[in-house]
Amino acid sequence: MQFKMSPNVAVPTDRPNEARAFYKDVLGFPIRHLEPTSTEFNASPLALFVDTDRDEKLTGPVLELLVDDVEAAREHLLEHGCTVIRWEGLGGDCYMRDPFGLTFNLWQELQV
């Protein structure tokens, strides 16, 4: 099983307007893309996403790990002490937390 770190980091929050203002006005990150429930900032070399999310199980930033097979990665991580926080499957949120408290999204590139 191989995992690669993605340059994407998400900040789930129930205060998206305040978060958007902080990252734009205080830290000076330019907005790259704006949608009703997600804002992407250019925080070079990272892409920082502020996502509207009211799930109390999601705390802190969410890193993203790239995998070849999202379902196989899930099983591998469950066998090694990780827990599922939210699972929407291929193309959706696949949030897991490791035994040390880090939350990450597993992402499999869609084959075209």
Short mmCIF file of C-alpha atoms in Angstrom, two decimals, residues 47-111:
data_model
loop_
_atom_site.label_atom_id
_atom_site.label_comp_id
_atom_site.label_asym_id
_atom_site.label_seq_id
_atom_site.Cartn_x
_atom_site.Cartn_y
_atom_site.Cartn_z
CA ALA A 47 -4.10 24.67 -1.69
CA LEU A 48 -6.06 25.60 1.44
CA PHE A 49 -9.79 24.84 1.43
CA VAL A 50 -12.22 26.40 3.91
CA ASP A 51 -15.22 24.08 3.90
CA THR A 52 -18.55 24.71 5.57
CA ASP A 53 -18.99 21.72 7.87
CA ARG A 54 -20.95 21.35 11.09
CA ASP A 55 -19.73 17.84 11.92
CA GLU A 56 -18.42 18.01 15.48
CA LYS A 57 -16.23 14.95 14.84
CA LEU A 58 -14.10 17.02 12.47
CA THR A 59 -11.62 19.12 14.38
CA GLY A 60 -8.48 20.79 13.15
CA PRO A 61 -7.12 20.64 9.64
CA VAL A 62 -7.73 17.72 7.29
CA LEU A 63 -4.71 16.64 5.25
CA GLU A 64 -5.15 14.69 2.04
CA LEU A 65 -3.45 11.42 1.10
CA LEU A 66 -3.43 10.17 -2.49
CA VAL A 67 -3.96 6.44 -2.99
CA ASP A 68 -4.37 4.03 -5.91
CA ASP A 69 -7.39 2.26 -4.38
CA VAL A 70 -9.46 4.13 -1.78
CA GLU A 71 -11.31 1.02 -0.53
CA ALA A 72 -8.12 -1.03 -0.11
CA ALA A 73 -6.48 1.92 1.67
CA ARG A 74 -9.45 2.13 4.04
CA GLU A 75 -9.16 -1.55 4.97
CA HIS A 76 -5.39 -1.28 5.41
CA LEU A 77 -5.75 1.70 7.74
CA LEU A 78 -8.59 0.15 9.75
CA GLU A 79 -6.34 -2.87 10.34
CA HIS A 80 -3.72 -0.50 11.75
CA GLY A 81 -5.83 1.40 14.29
CA CYS A 82 -7.40 4.18 12.21
CA THR A 83 -11.09 5.06 12.46
CA VAL A 84 -13.57 6.29 9.86
CA ILE A 85 -14.92 9.79 10.48
CA ARG A 86 -16.95 10.13 7.25
CA TRP A 87 -17.04 7.78 4.28
CA GLU A 88 -18.64 8.76 0.96
CA GLY A 89 -16.48 6.49 -1.19
CA LEU A 90 -14.69 7.12 -4.47
CA GLY A 91 -14.91 10.77 -5.48
CA GLY A 92 -16.34 11.91 -2.12
CA ASP A 93 -15.10 12.65 1.38
CA CYS A 94 -13.21 9.70 2.82
CA TYR A 95 -12.14 11.09 6.20
CA MET A 96 -10.20 8.92 8.61
CA ARG A 97 -8.36 9.64 11.83
CA ASP A 98 -5.10 7.93 12.73
CA PRO A 99 -4.36 6.60 16.24
CA PHE A 100 -2.54 9.85 17.06
CA GLY A 101 -5.40 12.24 16.24
CA LEU A 102 -4.50 13.36 12.71
CA THR A 103 -7.47 13.53 10.34
CA PHE A 104 -6.96 13.00 6.65
CA ASN A 105 -8.97 12.48 3.49
CA LEU A 106 -8.11 9.55 1.24
CA TRP A 107 -8.34 10.54 -2.41
CA GLN A 108 -8.13 8.27 -5.43
CA GLU A 109 -7.73 9.99 -8.77
CA LEU A 110 -10.70 9.16 -10.98
CA GLN A 111 -9.76 7.20 -14.10
#
